[in-house]
Amino acid sequence: MKNYEKNYWAQRANQYNKISWVKNEDFINAFLGMLPEKIFNSILDVGVGTGAVAEKVVENIGPLFGIDISKEMISKINHPNITAMVGDAHKLEFDNNTFDLIYMRNVFHYIDNPDLAFSEIYRCLKLGGYFLFSQVVPPDDSISEEYDWLVGRDIHYPTQGEILQYFSQFSISEQNNYI
C-alpha cells in the first residue's frame, strides 16, 4: 500500500464509522448472507478496518483474526473476540491451511499486487474453506476510467472482469451482485 494511503487511513480512523455504508446493516447482512449454514472455526478478516463487519461476524459466527495496514484503524476495535493486528494482504503472517473462512470487503482497490494477495489468501485457506469477497465496482466496465475520476482519490476501482481474473485459483461456488 502506498505511503499516502497509510497517512490517509490515519487521518480517517476517527470518522470512518460515521460513513453511511461502513456500518449499513443491509449491506453487511447481504454480504454475510452469502455464506453457507456451517460452522467456521477459524476466520480471517483481510482489511478489518475499525471492525464494523468483524463485530457482526463475531456476533453471528464466532471469534476471528483481523489484519489491516493501518494501526490507527485497528485501534478503534474494542471487542474481546476480535484479535486485530497490523498486517499486509501481500504477506499474511499465518501458516498454510489455517482458516475455514477468509473474507475481504471493499479492500481490493487498495491492494498493489492482487495476484500476490490472492495467492496469500489461497495459501492460508483450508481445503474446502470459503473466501467471501465484496467490492464496489463501476456500474459498467466501459466507464471504469470515468468512475475512478469521479471518486477522485487516485485509486483504480477494478471492474468485475478484472476481479474475476484473480479468482482463477479458487473454485467459485456462487457469485452475486448487490446494488
CSV table of C-alpha atoms in Angstrom, one decimal:
chain,number,residue,atom,x,y,z
A,1,MET,CA,0.0,0.0,0.0
A,2,LYS,CA,1.3,3.4,-0.9
A,3,ASN,CA,2.5,5.7,1.9
A,4,TYR,CA,-0.1,8.4,1.2
A,5,GLU,CA,-2.7,5.7,1.8
A,6,LYS,CA,-1.3,4.9,5.2
A,7,ASN,CA,-1.5,8.5,6.2
A,8,TYR,CA,-4.9,8.8,4.7
A,9,TRP,CA,-6.2,6.0,6.9
A,10,ALA,CA,-4.6,7.5,10.0
A,11,GLN,CA,-6.5,10.7,9.3
A,12,ARG,CA,-9.8,8.9,8.6
A,13,ALA,CA,-9.8,6.5,11.5
A,14,ASN,CA,-11.7,8.8,13.9
A,15,GLN,CA,-14.5,9.4,11.4
A,16,TYR,CA,-14.6,6.2,9.5
A,17,ASN,CA,-17.6,4.6,11.3
A,18,LYS,CA,-19.7,7.6,10.5
A,19,ILE,CA,-19.6,6.9,6.8
A,20,SER,CA,-23.1,5.6,5.9
A,21,TRP,CA,-22.1,2.4,4.1
A,22,VAL,CA,-19.5,1.2,6.6
A,23,LYS,CA,-22.0,0.1,9.2
A,24,ASN,CA,-25.0,-0.3,7.0
A,25,GLU,CA,-26.9,-3.3,8.3
A,26,ASP,CA,-28.4,-4.1,4.9
A,27,PHE,CA,-25.0,-4.2,3.2
A,28,ILE,CA,-23.4,-6.3,6.0
A,29,ASN,CA,-26.3,-8.7,6.1
A,30,ALA,CA,-26.3,-9.2,2.3
A,31,PHE,CA,-22.6,-9.8,2.4
A,32,LEU,CA,-22.7,-12.3,5.3
A,33,GLY,CA,-25.9,-13.8,3.9
A,34,MET,CA,-23.9,-15.3,1.1
A,35,LEU,CA,-22.2,-17.7,3.5
A,36,PRO,CA,-23.5,-21.3,3.8
A,37,GLU,CA,-25.0,-22.5,7.0
A,38,LYS,CA,-22.0,-24.2,8.5
A,39,ILE,CA,-19.6,-23.8,11.4
A,40,PHE,CA,-16.4,-21.8,10.8
A,41,ASN,CA,-13.8,-22.5,13.5
A,42,SER,CA,-11.1,-20.2,12.2
A,43,ILE,CA,-11.8,-16.8,10.5
A,44,LEU,CA,-9.7,-14.1,9.0
A,45,ASP,CA,-10.9,-10.6,8.0
A,46,VAL,CA,-8.4,-9.1,5.5
A,47,GLY,CA,-8.8,-5.3,5.8
A,48,VAL,CA,-10.6,-5.3,9.2
A,49,GLY,CA,-10.5,-1.5,9.5
A,50,THR,CA,-12.5,-0.4,12.5
A,51,GLY,CA,-14.1,-3.8,12.9
A,52,ALA,CA,-17.6,-2.9,11.6
A,53,VAL,CA,-18.1,-6.2,9.7
A,54,ALA,CA,-16.0,-8.2,12.2
A,55,GLU,CA,-18.4,-7.3,15.0
A,56,LYS,CA,-21.3,-8.8,13.0
A,57,VAL,CA,-19.2,-11.9,12.1
A,58,VAL,CA,-18.3,-12.4,15.8
A,59,GLU,CA,-22.0,-11.9,16.8
A,60,ASN,CA,-23.3,-14.4,14.2
A,61,ILE,CA,-20.4,-16.8,13.6
A,62,GLY,CA,-17.6,-16.7,16.1
A,63,PRO,CA,-14.2,-15.2,17.0
A,64,LEU,CA,-11.8,-14.0,14.4
A,65,PHE,CA,-8.4,-12.6,13.5
A,66,GLY,CA,-8.4,-9.3,11.5
A,67,ILE,CA,-5.5,-7.7,9.7
A,68,ASP,CA,-5.2,-4.1,8.5
A,69,ILE,CA,-2.4,-2.0,7.2
A,70,SER,CA,-3.5,0.9,9.5
A,71,LYS,CA,-2.8,0.7,13.2
A,72,GLU,CA,-5.0,3.8,13.7
A,73,MET,CA,-8.0,1.9,12.2
A,74,ILE,CA,-7.3,-1.2,14.3
A,75,SER,CA,-7.0,1.0,17.4
A,76,LYS,CA,-10.8,1.7,17.1
A,77,ILE,CA,-11.6,-2.0,17.6
A,78,ASN,CA,-12.7,-2.9,21.1
A,79,HIS,CA,-14.1,-6.4,21.1
A,80,PRO,CA,-12.7,-9.4,23.1
A,81,ASN,CA,-13.4,-11.8,20.2
A,82,ILE,CA,-11.6,-9.8,17.6
A,83,THR,CA,-7.8,-10.3,17.5
A,84,ALA,CA,-6.7,-7.4,15.3
A,85,MET,CA,-3.1,-6.9,14.2
A,86,VAL,CA,-1.3,-4.7,11.7
A,87,GLY,CA,-0.7,-6.8,8.6
A,88,ASP,CA,-0.5,-6.8,4.8
A,89,ALA,CA,-2.6,-8.9,2.4
A,90,HIS,CA,0.6,-9.3,0.3
A,91,LYS,CA,2.3,-11.2,3.1
A,92,LEU,CA,-0.1,-12.9,5.5
A,93,GLU,CA,1.7,-14.0,8.7
A,94,PHE,CA,-0.2,-17.2,9.0
A,95,ASP,CA,0.6,-20.9,8.3
A,96,ASN,CA,-0.7,-22.7,5.2
A,97,ASN,CA,-4.3,-24.0,5.5
A,98,THR,CA,-5.1,-22.0,8.6
A,99,PHE,CA,-8.6,-20.6,8.0
A,100,ASP,CA,-12.0,-22.1,7.3
A,101,LEU,CA,-13.2,-18.6,6.2
A,102,ILE,CA,-11.4,-15.6,4.9
A,103,TYR,CA,-13.3,-12.6,3.9
A,104,MET,CA,-12.5,-9.2,2.3
A,105,ARG,CA,-15.0,-6.3,2.0
A,106,ASN,CA,-14.1,-3.3,-0.2
A,107,VAL,CA,-10.4,-3.6,0.2
A,108,PHE,CA,-9.4,-4.7,-3.3
A,109,HIS,CA,-8.9,-1.2,-4.7
A,110,TYR,CA,-6.1,-0.6,-2.1
A,111,ILE,CA,-4.1,-3.7,-2.9
A,112,ASP,CA,-1.0,-3.0,-5.0
A,113,ASN,CA,-0.4,-6.6,-6.2
A,114,PRO,CA,-3.7,-8.5,-6.3
A,115,ASP,CA,-2.0,-11.6,-7.7
A,116,LEU,CA,0.2,-11.8,-4.7
A,117,ALA,CA,-2.6,-11.0,-2.2
A,118,PHE,CA,-5.0,-13.6,-3.7
A,119,SER,CA,-2.2,-16.2,-3.7
A,120,GLU,CA,-1.6,-15.5,0.0
A,121,ILE,CA,-5.3,-15.8,0.8
A,122,TYR,CA,-5.5,-19.1,-1.1
A,123,ARG,CA,-2.4,-20.3,0.8
A,124,CYS,CA,-3.9,-19.6,4.2
A,125,LEU,CA,-7.3,-21.0,3.3
A,126,LYS,CA,-8.0,-24.6,4.3
A,127,LEU,CA,-9.0,-27.1,1.7
A,128,GLY,CA,-12.8,-26.7,1.3
A,129,GLY,CA,-12.7,-23.3,3.0
A,130,TYR,CA,-14.6,-20.3,2.0
A,131,PHE,CA,-13.3,-16.9,0.7
A,132,LEU,CA,-16.1,-14.3,0.9
A,133,PHE,CA,-15.4,-11.3,-1.2
A,134,SER,CA,-17.2,-8.0,-1.8
A,135,GLN,CA,-16.0,-5.0,-3.8
A,136,VAL,CA,-17.6,-1.8,-5.1
A,137,VAL,CA,-17.2,-1.8,-8.9
A,138,PRO,CA,-18.1,0.7,-11.6
A,139,PRO,CA,-21.7,0.0,-12.7
A,140,ASP,CA,-20.4,-0.8,-16.2
A,141,ASP,CA,-16.9,-1.8,-17.3
A,142,SER,CA,-16.9,0.7,-20.1
A,143,ILE,CA,-16.9,3.7,-17.7
A,144,SER,CA,-14.2,2.4,-15.4
A,145,GLU,CA,-11.8,5.4,-16.0
A,146,GLU,CA,-14.6,7.9,-15.5
A,147,TYR,CA,-15.6,6.2,-12.3
A,148,ASP,CA,-12.1,6.4,-10.9
A,149,TRP,CA,-12.0,10.1,-11.9
A,150,LEU,CA,-15.4,10.7,-10.1
A,151,VAL,CA,-14.2,9.1,-6.9
A,152,GLY,CA,-11.2,11.4,-7.1
A,153,ARG,CA,-8.7,9.6,-4.8
A,154,ASP,CA,-6.2,8.5,-7.4
A,155,ILE,CA,-7.4,4.9,-6.9
A,156,HIS,CA,-8.5,2.5,-9.6
A,157,TYR,CA,-11.7,0.7,-8.8
A,158,PRO,CA,-11.4,-2.6,-10.6
A,159,THR,CA,-14.1,-3.8,-13.0
A,160,GLN,CA,-16.0,-7.1,-12.4
A,161,GLY,CA,-14.0,-8.6,-15.3
A,162,GLU,CA,-10.7,-7.5,-13.7
A,163,ILE,CA,-11.6,-9.0,-10.4
A,164,LEU,CA,-12.7,-12.3,-11.8
A,165,GLN,CA,-9.3,-12.8,-13.4
A,166,TYR,CA,-7.8,-13.0,-9.9
A,167,PHE,CA,-10.1,-15.8,-8.9
A,168,SER,CA,-8.6,-18.4,-11.2
A,169,GLN,CA,-7.1,-20.4,-8.4
A,170,PHE,CA,-10.4,-20.5,-6.5
A,171,SER,CA,-13.5,-22.7,-7.1
A,172,ILE,CA,-16.3,-20.2,-7.3
A,173,SER,CA,-19.4,-21.7,-5.8
A,174,GLU,CA,-21.6,-18.6,-6.0
A,175,GLN,CA,-21.4,-15.1,-7.5
A,176,ASN,CA,-24.0,-12.4,-6.6
A,177,ASN,CA,-24.4,-8.8,-7.4
A,178,TYR,CA,-25.9,-6.5,-4.8
A,179,ILE,CA,-27.0,-2.9,-5.7
